[in-house]
Short mmCIF file of C-alpha atoms and ligand atoms in Angstrom, two decimals:
data_model
loop_
_atom_site.label_atom_id
_atom_site.label_comp_id
_atom_site.label_asym_id
_atom_site.label_seq_id
_atom_site.Cartn_x
_atom_site.Cartn_y
_atom_site.Cartn_z
CA MET T 21 -0.11 0.09 0.03
CA VAL T 22 1.25 3.69 -0.79
CA SER T 23 1.88 6.32 1.80
CA GLU T 24 -0.76 9.11 1.80
CA ARG T 25 1.62 11.22 0.45
CA GLU T 26 3.11 9.11 -2.08
CA LEU T 27 -1.17 8.74 -3.34
CA LEU T 28 -1.72 11.94 -3.12
CA GLU T 29 1.47 13.00 -5.35
CA SER T 30 0.23 10.41 -7.88
CA VAL T 31 -3.35 11.38 -8.71
CA PRO T 32 -4.44 14.20 -11.13
CA THR T 33 -5.11 17.73 -9.89
CA GLN T 34 -5.34 18.95 -13.52
CA LEU T 35 -8.58 18.75 -15.14
CA TRP T 36 -9.43 16.40 -17.25
CA ILE T 37 -10.63 17.10 -21.09
CA GLY T 38 -9.08 14.46 -23.42
CA GLY T 39 -6.27 14.11 -20.81
CA PRO T 40 -4.90 15.98 -17.86
CA VAL T 41 -5.15 20.41 -18.42
CA ASP T 42 -4.84 23.38 -17.06
CA ALA T 43 -7.98 25.30 -16.08
CA THR T 44 -7.86 28.98 -17.99
CA GLY T 45 -5.47 31.48 -16.33
CA GLY T 46 -4.00 28.29 -14.08
CA ALA T 47 -6.49 28.66 -11.25
CA THR T 48 -6.42 26.27 -8.64
CA PHE T 49 -8.73 25.56 -5.20
CA PRO T 50 -7.50 23.66 -2.01
CA VAL T 51 -8.91 20.02 -1.53
CA GLU T 52 -9.48 19.85 2.54
CA ASN T 53 -9.24 16.46 4.89
CA PRO T 54 -11.66 16.65 7.20
CA ALA T 55 -10.09 14.80 10.03
CA THR T 56 -7.68 17.65 10.68
CA GLY T 57 -9.07 20.91 8.36
CA GLU T 58 -5.91 20.93 6.97
CA PRO T 59 -5.68 21.25 2.81
CA LEU T 60 -4.45 18.00 1.40
CA THR T 61 -3.30 19.02 -2.06
CA HIS T 62 -4.64 22.28 -4.70
CA VAL T 63 -7.36 21.30 -7.98
CA ALA T 64 -7.91 22.88 -10.94
CA ASP T 65 -10.43 25.62 -10.62
CA ALA T 66 -11.93 25.49 -13.62
CA ALA T 67 -13.92 28.34 -15.28
CA PRO T 68 -16.74 28.97 -17.57
CA ALA T 69 -14.93 28.29 -20.95
CA ASP T 70 -13.38 25.14 -19.29
CA ALA T 71 -16.64 24.00 -19.26
CA LEU T 72 -17.21 24.17 -22.53
CA ARG T 73 -13.89 22.89 -23.88
CA ALA T 74 -15.16 19.68 -22.15
CA LEU T 75 -18.33 20.00 -23.96
CA ASP T 76 -16.85 20.53 -27.59
CA ALA T 77 -14.60 17.30 -26.96
CA ALA T 78 -17.96 15.28 -25.91
CA VAL T 79 -19.57 16.42 -29.01
CA ALA T 80 -16.41 16.27 -31.27
CA VAL T 81 -16.44 12.71 -30.13
CA GLN T 82 -20.27 11.39 -29.61
CA ASP T 83 -20.97 10.54 -33.24
CA GLU T 84 -18.10 7.76 -33.67
CA TRP T 85 -18.52 6.68 -29.53
CA ALA T 86 -22.45 5.82 -30.28
CA ALA T 87 -20.83 3.71 -33.27
CA THR T 88 -18.67 1.96 -31.75
CA ALA T 89 -19.87 -1.52 -31.06
CA ALA T 90 -21.35 -2.47 -28.22
CA ARG T 91 -18.88 -5.48 -27.27
CA GLU T 92 -15.95 -2.92 -27.58
CA ARG T 93 -17.64 -0.39 -25.39
CA ALA T 94 -18.17 -3.18 -23.08
CA GLU T 95 -14.94 -4.39 -22.56
CA ILE T 96 -13.83 -1.17 -22.10
CA LEU T 97 -16.12 -0.87 -19.34
CA ARG T 98 -15.29 -3.86 -18.30
CA ALA T 99 -11.05 -3.34 -18.47
CA VAL T 100 -11.92 -0.01 -15.85
CA TYR T 101 -13.87 -2.43 -13.57
CA ASP T 102 -10.70 -4.37 -13.47
CA ARG T 103 -8.66 -1.43 -13.04
CA ILE T 104 -10.80 0.00 -9.77
CA VAL T 105 -10.71 -3.18 -8.41
CA GLU T 106 -6.81 -4.05 -8.88
CA ARG T 107 -6.47 -0.33 -6.83
CA THR T 108 -8.95 -0.95 -4.57
CA GLU T 109 -6.56 0.20 -1.68
CA ASP T 110 -6.21 3.67 -3.23
CA PHE T 111 -8.59 4.27 -4.34
CA ALA T 112 -10.55 3.38 -0.67
CA LEU T 113 -7.30 6.20 1.08
CA LEU T 114 -7.92 8.69 -1.33
CA MET T 115 -11.44 8.74 -0.24
CA THR T 116 -11.00 8.21 3.21
CA LEU T 117 -8.83 11.17 2.90
CA GLU T 118 -10.68 13.56 0.92
CA MET T 119 -14.35 12.97 2.71
CA GLY T 120 -13.55 11.74 6.10
CA LYS T 121 -15.12 8.12 6.19
CA ALA T 122 -13.83 5.14 7.55
CA LEU T 123 -11.20 3.28 5.57
CA GLN T 124 -13.65 0.02 5.54
CA GLU T 125 -16.00 2.33 4.73
CA SER T 126 -14.47 3.29 1.82
CA ARG T 127 -13.13 0.19 0.69
CA ASN T 128 -17.28 -0.94 0.83
CA GLU T 129 -17.51 2.39 -1.71
CA VAL T 130 -15.03 1.09 -4.02
CA ARG T 131 -16.23 -2.43 -4.17
CA TYR T 132 -20.03 -0.55 -4.86
CA GLY T 133 -18.91 2.24 -6.95
CA ALA T 134 -16.85 -0.76 -9.74
CA GLU T 135 -19.94 -2.81 -9.86
CA PHE T 136 -21.49 -0.18 -12.08
CA PHE T 137 -18.52 -0.68 -14.69
CA ARG T 138 -19.38 -4.35 -14.45
CA TRP T 139 -22.93 -4.28 -14.14
CA PHE T 140 -23.30 -1.55 -17.38
CA SER T 141 -20.70 -3.72 -19.14
CA GLU T 142 -23.20 -6.47 -19.34
CA GLU T 143 -25.91 -4.32 -20.17
CA ALA T 144 -23.95 -2.16 -23.11
CA ALA T 145 -24.87 -5.68 -25.21
CA ARG T 146 -28.21 -5.74 -24.77
CA ILE T 147 -29.62 -3.01 -25.72
CA HIS T 148 -32.93 -3.90 -27.66
CA GLY T 149 -35.75 -2.14 -29.19
CA ARG T 150 -38.89 -4.38 -30.52
CA TYR T 151 -40.31 -5.16 -33.94
CA GLN T 152 -44.45 -5.99 -34.50
CA THR T 153 -47.34 -5.53 -36.64
CA ALA T 154 -49.25 -2.83 -36.40
CA PRO T 155 -52.66 -3.68 -34.68
CA THR T 156 -54.53 -2.60 -37.62
CA GLY T 157 -52.45 -4.89 -40.00
CA THR T 158 -51.82 -1.66 -42.50
CA GLY T 159 -47.80 -1.69 -41.23
CA ARG T 160 -44.93 -2.29 -39.62
CA ILE T 161 -43.32 -0.76 -35.78
CA VAL T 162 -39.68 -0.89 -35.17
CA VAL T 163 -38.40 0.55 -32.36
CA HIS T 164 -35.09 1.45 -31.66
CA LYS T 165 -33.06 2.84 -28.77
CA GLN T 166 -30.22 5.36 -29.53
CA PRO T 167 -27.68 7.06 -27.04
CA VAL T 168 -29.27 10.78 -26.10
CA GLY T 169 -25.74 12.11 -26.82
CA PRO T 170 -23.14 14.41 -24.67
CA CYS T 171 -24.45 14.58 -20.87
CA LEU T 172 -23.71 16.30 -18.05
CA ALA T 173 -23.11 14.81 -14.24
CA ILE T 174 -23.23 16.43 -11.40
CA THR T 175 -22.29 14.47 -7.77
CA PRO T 176 -21.55 14.91 -4.10
CA TRP T 177 -19.17 14.58 -2.12
CA ASN T 178 -20.80 11.61 0.05
CA PHE T 179 -19.68 9.28 -2.35
CA PRO T 180 -17.17 10.46 -3.91
CA LEU T 181 -16.60 7.01 -6.84
CA ALA T 182 -19.99 5.52 -6.36
CA MET T 183 -22.40 8.63 -7.57
CA GLY T 184 -19.90 9.25 -10.59
CA THR T 185 -19.78 5.79 -11.14
CA ARG T 186 -23.81 5.14 -11.73
CA LYS T 187 -23.84 7.68 -13.86
CA ILE T 188 -20.68 6.93 -16.28
CA GLY T 189 -21.38 3.35 -16.43
CA PRO T 190 -24.58 3.67 -17.71
CA ALA T 191 -24.25 6.81 -19.92
CA LEU T 192 -20.55 4.58 -21.56
CA ALA T 193 -22.45 1.77 -22.06
CA ALA T 194 -25.42 3.50 -23.86
CA GLY T 195 -22.97 5.30 -26.43
CA CYS T 196 -22.98 8.64 -24.60
CA THR T 197 -19.99 10.87 -23.92
CA MET T 198 -20.25 12.33 -20.11
CA ILE T 199 -18.74 15.68 -18.47
CA VAL T 200 -18.51 14.96 -14.73
CA LYS T 201 -18.50 17.92 -12.17
CA PRO T 202 -17.77 16.76 -9.16
CA ALA T 203 -18.28 17.89 -5.67
CA SER T 204 -15.59 20.67 -5.05
CA ALA T 205 -14.75 18.41 -1.58
CA THR T 206 -13.80 15.21 -2.81
CA PRO T 207 -12.64 15.67 -6.83
CA LEU T 208 -9.67 13.64 -6.12
CA THR T 209 -10.98 10.31 -7.13
CA MET T 210 -13.59 11.21 -10.04
CA LEU T 211 -9.32 12.63 -11.43
CA LEU T 212 -8.08 9.42 -10.71
CA LEU T 213 -11.09 7.62 -12.39
CA ALA T 214 -10.80 9.88 -15.41
CA ARG T 215 -7.51 8.60 -15.97
CA LEU T 216 -8.21 4.52 -15.47
CA CYS T 217 -10.53 5.12 -17.80
CA ALA T 218 -8.29 6.34 -20.30
CA GLU T 219 -5.63 3.65 -19.08
CA ALA T 220 -8.58 1.24 -20.01
CA GLY T 221 -9.16 2.04 -23.57
CA LEU T 222 -11.51 4.86 -23.12
CA PRO T 223 -11.46 7.22 -26.03
CA GLU T 224 -10.12 11.12 -25.16
CA GLY T 225 -13.06 13.46 -24.94
CA VAL T 226 -15.87 10.88 -24.21
CA LEU T 227 -15.27 11.61 -20.22
CA SER T 228 -14.36 14.90 -18.92
CA VAL T 229 -13.98 15.72 -15.34
CA ILE T 230 -14.53 19.58 -14.97
CA THR T 231 -13.75 20.11 -11.08
CA SER T 232 -14.51 23.72 -9.51
CA SER T 233 -15.16 25.80 -6.63
CA HIS T 234 -18.10 27.44 -8.23
CA SER T 235 -20.39 25.19 -9.69
CA GLY T 236 -23.55 27.38 -10.34
CA ALA T 237 -20.88 29.61 -12.73
CA VAL T 238 -19.30 26.79 -14.50
CA THR T 239 -22.43 24.57 -15.58
CA GLU T 240 -24.16 27.42 -16.55
CA PRO T 241 -23.27 27.36 -20.06
CA LEU T 242 -23.32 24.08 -20.64
CA LEU T 243 -27.30 23.92 -19.45
CA THR T 244 -27.72 26.65 -22.02
CA ASP T 245 -25.70 24.92 -24.91
CA PRO T 246 -28.55 22.93 -27.35
CA ARG T 247 -25.38 20.48 -27.74
CA LEU T 248 -25.71 18.98 -24.39
CA ARG T 249 -28.76 16.99 -23.96
CA LYS T 250 -28.80 15.50 -20.49
CA LEU T 251 -28.46 16.34 -17.05
CA THR T 252 -27.76 13.90 -14.52
CA PHE T 253 -27.84 15.10 -10.85
CA THR T 254 -27.13 13.69 -7.20
CA GLY T 255 -27.24 16.09 -4.47
CA SER T 256 -29.79 18.17 -2.31
CA THR T 257 -33.58 18.97 -3.42
CA GLU T 258 -32.60 22.60 -3.61
CA VAL T 259 -30.17 22.78 -5.73
CA GLY T 260 -31.78 20.17 -7.55
CA LYS T 261 -34.64 21.81 -7.87
CA THR T 262 -32.71 25.53 -9.72
CA LEU T 263 -31.25 22.33 -12.01
CA VAL T 264 -34.65 21.45 -13.34
CA GLU T 265 -35.65 24.99 -13.76
CA LYS T 266 -32.41 25.82 -15.63
CA SER T 267 -32.55 22.51 -17.35
CA ALA T 268 -36.00 23.86 -18.57
CA HIS T 269 -33.78 26.00 -21.46
CA GLY T 270 -32.73 23.54 -23.65
CA LEU T 271 -35.34 20.82 -22.53
CA LEU T 272 -32.66 18.96 -21.20
CA ARG T 273 -33.54 14.68 -19.80
CA THR T 274 -32.59 15.20 -16.69
CA SER T 275 -32.30 12.58 -13.86
CA MET T 276 -32.32 13.36 -10.61
CA GLU T 277 -31.19 11.62 -7.43
CA LEU T 278 -31.99 14.22 -4.23
CA GLY T 279 -32.32 14.11 -1.07
CA GLY T 280 -34.12 11.68 1.49
CA ASN T 281 -35.57 11.49 5.52
CA ALA T 282 -35.48 7.86 5.71
CA PRO T 283 -38.01 6.13 8.17
CA PHE T 284 -36.98 2.91 9.96
CA VAL T 285 -40.05 1.36 11.46
CA VAL T 286 -39.78 -1.14 13.91
CA PHE T 287 -43.54 -3.44 14.43
CA GLU T 288 -43.85 -5.27 17.77
CA ASP T 289 -43.43 -8.23 15.90
CA ALA T 290 -40.07 -7.84 15.06
CA ASP T 291 -36.80 -9.86 15.26
CA VAL T 292 -35.91 -7.00 17.72
CA ASP T 293 -31.78 -8.23 17.38
CA ALA T 294 -31.79 -7.91 12.96
CA ALA T 295 -33.95 -4.88 14.03
CA VAL T 296 -30.46 -3.45 15.46
CA SER T 297 -28.13 -4.91 13.50
CA GLY T 298 -29.97 -2.85 10.46
CA ALA T 299 -30.93 0.00 12.04
CA MET T 300 -26.67 0.22 13.08
CA LEU T 301 -26.24 -0.28 9.36
CA ALA T 302 -29.40 2.01 7.71
CA LYS T 303 -27.59 4.70 10.48
CA LEU T 304 -24.05 4.16 10.26
CA ARG T 305 -23.08 3.48 6.79
CA ASN T 306 -21.14 6.20 5.34
CA GLY T 307 -21.07 7.69 8.90
CA GLY T 308 -24.53 8.88 8.44
CA GLU T 309 -24.04 10.95 5.36
CA ALA T 310 -25.96 8.93 3.25
CA CYS T 311 -29.03 9.51 1.43
CA THR T 312 -30.27 6.60 2.01
CA ALA T 313 -29.23 6.73 5.96
CA ALA T 314 -32.37 6.25 8.09
CA ASN T 315 -33.15 9.58 9.82
CA ARG T 316 -35.65 8.46 11.91
CA PHE T 317 -36.40 5.39 13.72
CA HIS T 318 -40.16 4.72 14.56
CA VAL T 319 -40.71 2.24 17.15
CA HIS T 320 -43.86 -0.01 18.84
CA ASN T 321 -44.14 1.23 21.88
CA SER T 322 -44.15 -2.31 23.21
CA VAL T 323 -40.51 -2.99 22.37
CA ARG T 324 -39.20 0.40 22.27
CA ALA T 325 -37.29 0.27 25.34
CA GLU T 326 -35.64 -3.08 24.62
CA PHE T 327 -34.48 -1.51 21.20
CA THR T 328 -33.20 1.53 22.12
CA ASP T 329 -31.18 -0.40 24.85
CA LYS T 330 -29.95 -3.10 22.65
CA PHE T 331 -29.38 0.27 19.87
CA VAL T 332 -27.41 2.10 22.68
CA ALA T 333 -25.08 -0.94 23.50
CA ALA T 334 -24.19 -1.36 19.98
CA MET T 335 -23.85 2.41 19.19
CA GLN T 336 -21.20 2.20 22.56
CA GLU T 337 -19.10 -0.34 20.12
CA VAL T 338 -18.44 2.64 17.38
CA LYS T 339 -15.15 3.96 17.61
CA LEU T 340 -14.80 7.68 16.60
CA GLY T 341 -11.58 8.61 14.67
CA PRO T 342 -9.45 9.34 11.87
CA GLY T 343 -10.86 7.38 8.76
CA SER T 344 -7.10 6.72 7.72
CA ASP T 345 -6.69 4.90 11.39
CA PRO T 346 -7.67 1.11 10.78
CA SER T 347 -9.28 0.77 14.44
CA SER T 348 -12.09 3.57 13.36
CA THR T 349 -15.16 2.64 12.60
CA LEU T 350 -16.43 6.29 12.65
CA GLY T 351 -14.47 9.26 10.74
CA PRO T 352 -15.34 12.64 11.31
CA LEU T 353 -18.06 14.73 8.87
CA ILE T 354 -17.41 16.45 6.12
CA ASN T 355 -16.92 20.08 6.81
CA GLN T 356 -17.72 22.78 9.62
CA ASP T 357 -21.13 23.35 7.83
CA GLN T 358 -22.18 19.98 8.22
CA LEU T 359 -21.18 19.50 12.27
CA ASP T 360 -23.09 22.86 12.86
CA THR T 361 -26.56 21.59 11.23
CA VAL T 362 -26.01 18.01 13.11
CA THR T 363 -25.21 19.72 16.26
CA GLU T 364 -28.31 22.17 15.49
CA LEU T 365 -30.85 19.06 14.66
CA VAL T 366 -29.57 17.67 18.10
CA ASP T 367 -29.42 20.67 20.26
CA ASP T 368 -33.21 21.55 18.79
CA ALA T 369 -34.83 18.15 19.92
CA VAL T 370 -32.87 18.44 23.51
CA ALA T 371 -34.45 21.68 24.14
CA LYS T 372 -37.85 20.56 23.18
CA GLY T 373 -37.28 17.25 25.54
CA ALA T 374 -35.15 14.14 23.74
CA GLU T 375 -33.21 12.38 26.02
CA VAL T 376 -30.11 11.73 24.83
CA ARG T 377 -29.11 7.85 25.27
CA ILE T 378 -25.68 8.11 24.24
CA GLY T 379 -23.13 10.88 22.70
CA GLY T 380 -25.07 14.29 21.59
CA LYS T 381 -21.71 16.23 22.00
CA ALA T 382 -18.96 16.61 19.16
CA PRO T 383 -15.56 16.62 21.19
CA GLY T 384 -14.43 19.70 19.66
CA GLY T 385 -10.68 20.46 18.71
CA GLN T 386 -9.12 19.73 14.83
CA GLY T 387 -11.35 17.91 12.31
CA TYR T 388 -15.22 17.81 12.55
CA TYR T 389 -16.39 14.90 14.32
CA TYR T 390 -19.63 13.59 16.25
CA PRO T 391 -20.04 10.79 18.23
CA ALA T 392 -22.57 8.04 17.18
CA THR T 393 -25.87 9.56 19.18
CA ILE T 394 -29.00 8.14 20.26
CA LEU T 395 -32.16 10.15 20.85
CA SER T 396 -35.41 8.94 22.36
CA ASP T 397 -38.70 10.71 23.67
CA VAL T 398 -38.15 12.61 20.63
CA PRO T 399 -41.35 15.09 20.25
CA GLU T 400 -42.80 15.66 17.25
CA ALA T 401 -41.82 19.14 16.91
CA ALA T 402 -38.19 18.37 16.70
CA ARG T 403 -36.77 19.92 13.55
CA ILE T 404 -34.50 16.13 13.16
CA LEU T 405 -37.94 14.20 12.27
CA ARG T 406 -38.33 16.66 9.27
CA GLU T 407 -35.12 17.57 8.15
CA GLU T 408 -32.13 15.55 6.70
CA VAL T 409 -29.75 15.33 9.34
CA PHE T 410 -26.58 13.77 7.42
CA GLY T 411 -24.62 12.54 10.33
CA PRO T 412 -24.96 9.84 13.17
CA VAL T 413 -27.65 10.73 14.66
CA ALA T 414 -30.80 8.30 15.39
CA PRO T 415 -33.96 9.72 17.18
CA ILE T 416 -36.16 7.33 17.96
CA ILE T 417 -40.11 7.96 18.79
CA GLY T 418 -42.79 5.35 19.18
CA PHE T 419 -46.00 4.49 18.05
CA ASP T 420 -49.29 2.30 18.81
CA THR T 421 -50.91 0.67 15.62
CA GLU T 422 -49.52 -0.52 12.19
CA GLU T 423 -51.91 2.34 10.30
CA GLU T 424 -49.96 4.98 12.84
CA GLY T 425 -46.42 3.63 12.08
CA LEU T 426 -47.29 4.31 8.43
CA ALA T 427 -48.49 7.38 8.67
CA ALA T 428 -45.46 8.62 11.09
CA ALA T 429 -43.41 6.93 8.11
CA ASN T 430 -44.97 8.78 5.00
CA ASP T 431 -44.99 11.98 6.82
CA THR T 432 -42.17 13.71 4.86
CA GLU T 433 -41.96 15.59 1.56
CA PHE T 434 -39.44 12.83 0.85
CA GLY T 435 -39.68 9.51 -0.59
CA LEU T 436 -36.59 8.16 -1.37
CA VAL T 437 -36.03 4.72 1.07
CA ALA T 438 -38.33 3.52 3.42
CA TYR T 439 -37.28 0.08 6.22
CA ALA T 440 -39.46 -2.14 7.88
CA TYR T 441 -39.27 -4.46 10.37
CA THR T 442 -41.82 -6.78 10.88
CA ARG T 443 -42.43 -11.12 11.00
CA ASP T 444 -45.57 -10.82 9.22
CA LEU T 445 -45.67 -12.30 5.97
CA ASP T 446 -48.61 -10.11 5.00
CA ARG T 447 -47.91 -6.93 7.12
CA ALA T 448 -44.39 -6.63 5.51
CA LEU T 449 -46.77 -6.90 1.58
CA ARG T 450 -48.82 -4.21 3.13
CA ILE T 451 -46.66 -1.87 4.82
CA ALA T 452 -44.26 -1.97 1.38
CA GLU T 453 -46.67 -1.09 -0.75
CA GLY T 454 -48.37 1.52 1.40
CA LEU T 455 -45.22 3.12 2.23
CA GLU T 456 -44.29 6.55 -0.33
CA SER T 457 -40.47 5.73 -1.52
CA GLY T 458 -38.88 4.97 -4.64
CA MET T 459 -37.44 2.09 -2.55
CA VAL T 460 -38.45 0.10 0.37
CA GLY T 461 -36.00 -2.29 2.86
CA ILE T 462 -37.90 -5.40 4.56
CA ASN T 463 -35.70 -6.25 7.04
CA ARG T 464 -32.50 -5.15 5.08
CA GLY T 465 -30.98 -2.21 6.72
CA VAL T 466 -28.80 -1.92 3.63
CA ILE T 467 -30.67 -2.19 0.36
CA SER T 468 -27.95 -0.38 -2.35
CA ASP T 469 -27.09 -2.85 -5.20
CA PRO T 470 -25.43 -1.97 -8.58
CA ALA T 471 -28.16 -4.90 -10.31
CA ALA T 472 -31.44 -3.23 -8.61
CA PRO T 473 -33.07 0.27 -9.65
CA PHE T 474 -32.25 3.16 -7.17
CA GLY T 475 -34.32 6.42 -7.15
CA GLY T 476 -36.81 8.18 -4.93
CA VAL T 477 -40.31 9.82 -5.24
CA LYS T 478 -41.60 13.47 -3.99
CA ALA T 479 -39.13 15.39 -3.11
CA SER T 480 -36.27 12.90 -3.50
CA GLY T 481 -36.59 13.02 -7.23
CA PHE T 482 -36.92 11.08 -10.47
CA GLY T 483 -34.97 8.72 -12.72
CA ARG T 484 -33.34 5.31 -11.82
CA GLU T 485 -30.10 4.66 -11.65
CA GLY T 486 -28.72 0.69 -11.32
CA GLY T 487 -30.87 -2.49 -12.67
CA PHE T 488 -32.31 -3.13 -15.86
CA GLU T 489 -33.77 0.54 -15.75
CA GLY T 490 -30.56 2.58 -15.36
CA ILE T 491 -29.04 2.37 -18.64
CA ASP T 492 -32.75 3.70 -19.97
CA GLU T 493 -31.97 7.15 -18.90
CA TYR T 494 -29.69 7.57 -21.62
CA LEU T 495 -31.48 6.24 -24.01
CA SER T 496 -34.12 7.74 -26.41
CA THR T 497 -36.71 5.61 -28.75
CA LYS T 498 -37.07 5.95 -32.27
CA TYR T 499 -40.00 4.70 -33.61
CA ILE T 500 -39.57 3.52 -37.34
CA ALA T 501 -42.88 3.38 -39.63
CA LEU T 502 -42.46 0.55 -42.06
CA PRO T 503 -44.77 -0.47 -44.52
P1 NAP W 26 -25.44 19.40 -2.88
O1 NAP W 26 -24.72 20.39 -2.12
O2 NAP W 26 -26.76 19.35 -3.63
O3 NAP W 26 -24.64 18.98 -4.24
C1 NAP W 26 -24.23 18.36 -4.92
C2 NAP W 26 -23.51 18.68 -6.42
O4 NAP W 26 -24.11 20.26 -7.20
C3 NAP W 26 -21.93 19.28 -6.37
O5 NAP W 26 -20.99 19.18 -7.37
C4 NAP W 26 -22.52 20.79 -5.99
O6 NAP W 26 -21.01 21.77 -6.15
C5 NAP W 26 -23.30 20.69 -7.03
N1 NAP W 26 -23.90 22.43 -7.14
C6 NAP W 26 -24.31 23.06 -6.23
N2 NAP W 26 -24.69 24.20 -6.12
C7 NAP W 26 -24.69 24.36 -7.39
C8 NAP W 26 -25.77 25.16 -8.72
N3 NAP W 26 -26.14 25.92 -8.74
N4 NAP W 26 -25.64 24.46 -10.29
C9 NAP W 26 -24.70 23.32 -10.48
N5 NAP W 26 -23.85 22.50 -9.65
C10 NAP W 26 -24.26 23.17 -7.82
O7 NAP W 26 -25.41 18.57 -1.86
P2 NAP W 26 -24.12 17.58 -1.42
O8 NAP W 26 -24.21 18.55 -0.07
O9 NAP W 26 -23.12 17.59 -1.91
O10 NAP W 26 -24.83 16.13 -0.83
C11 NAP W 26 -25.52 15.43 -0.11
C12 NAP W 26 -26.80 15.58 -0.82
O11 NAP W 26 -27.27 15.33 -1.81
C13 NAP W 26 -28.03 15.25 0.90
O12 NAP W 26 -29.59 15.86 0.42
C14 NAP W 26 -28.28 13.66 0.04
O13 NAP W 26 -29.75 13.18 0.45
C15 NAP W 26 -28.59 14.26 -1.54
N6 NAP W 26 -27.86 12.61 -1.88
C16 NAP W 26 -29.01 11.82 -2.46
C17 NAP W 26 -28.39 10.78 -3.27
C18 NAP W 26 -29.40 10.23 -4.17
O14 NAP W 26 -29.35 9.05 -5.02
N7 NAP W 26 -30.68 10.30 -4.06
C19 NAP W 26 -27.27 9.81 -3.23
C20 NAP W 26 -26.60 10.68 -2.47
C21 NAP W 26 -26.88 12.21 -2.25
P3 NAP W 26 -20.19 22.12 -5.02
O15 NAP W 26 -19.39 20.69 -3.94
O16 NAP W 26 -19.07 23.00 -5.16
O17 NAP W 26 -20.96 22.42 -3.94
#
């Protein structure tokens, strides 16, 4: 395994547009280590003109890439998968350094993120349409799928690799070119990926990465350029809404993977130990900084005390510390803003009457640390029940009937994922169908799977990533009428 310094010195820090290039004027911005608050390195700070250079490159090779045999595209994707897996330790350390999460979490993300290249290498060869005789008998209908064209992907910091690969894999498999604008907090992982893609044989211009500290200004000229055909975004609902408005200008195809506020519902017939294990995963995966993180725990009053005690005992085992220390199981939050938000939401709940069962106070000092926290008896009025906490905090509230539990779970503007624990099959089916979310985990605390369609409803957005559905987001349907 390379040292942190060697790794940082070897990672590209220029923009990637047909290869490494400087930003206009040579501007750069710092990338910070959340474990220390110190800068790790500097990366190129793209100007709007650089974004247009990337679009020029994407447009120049779009037709050729679309015409490349699906099998050839598939083999390049598969070669990228192999290279990511070979460099698991480098990607893991890099993500831990720029994003903060514990090394084991980063390794899990490398496996998950790489898988989108393998899955979509397999899907590239299965893009199909149909041929049918018109019901009137007067002609034939041919349905043909074609790549939508040059795409822009804007990604968040919480999964620096996987939120990119979930978009790049299907786009390239479908025959689209893509420009990625990663989060300014975590640009290094995407730059390393771009280099690996080039090494794996991806032609120049098919994938560009533009890192920038002023994302609105740098993406604006792309969204108003008629050559761009699709915008795919993962991030907050607030920014997603702005981008949907901007994308109306060019009537772009859009996919929006937005915020979540996942309920975790434990019924009286649940296996409480299994529910606690699931709760640990649903809450602490990625340090709680996941759109799929359970945001609130609705527990039937007859098992609430048992569930809470066991959940507290499990949380006591969590070791908070620098992500790069192999003994840490919980790393720091991404930045001071996030630490302030988590602190504020906990303080608000406590001021309104919630009881802190464990954690509840940042240790202070260097880095953006917040401990694993459980709040019980959280009152309805607490903001934490409505807002995405994006940290290792679990608020618990009780309910008495199935109807009450379901209604409380659905009482949110968001609808990404919901979790439910019950041993009753009829109830499981009723609840799965009644939950207003794009995804449901029954007796499961982690649901993400590259082979399954990931996405939300309501304020959590639209579009699906992964599964058979994921590639459709990058294909348009053409109907050809024949005599
Ligand atoms: P964010 O603030 O919305 O930022 C996401 C991306 O958008 C970043 O690259 C950001 O760039 C960029 N951006 C911000 N303002 C922009 C603008 N005006 N124009 C163009 N781009 C802009 O979200 P975040 O804090 O990085 O990520 C956390 C959020 O993502 C949470 O709400 C989480 O639930 C959501 N998320 C959803 C999913 C899902 O699949 N549904 C998955 C992961 C995360 P900068 O970094 O430069 O600000």
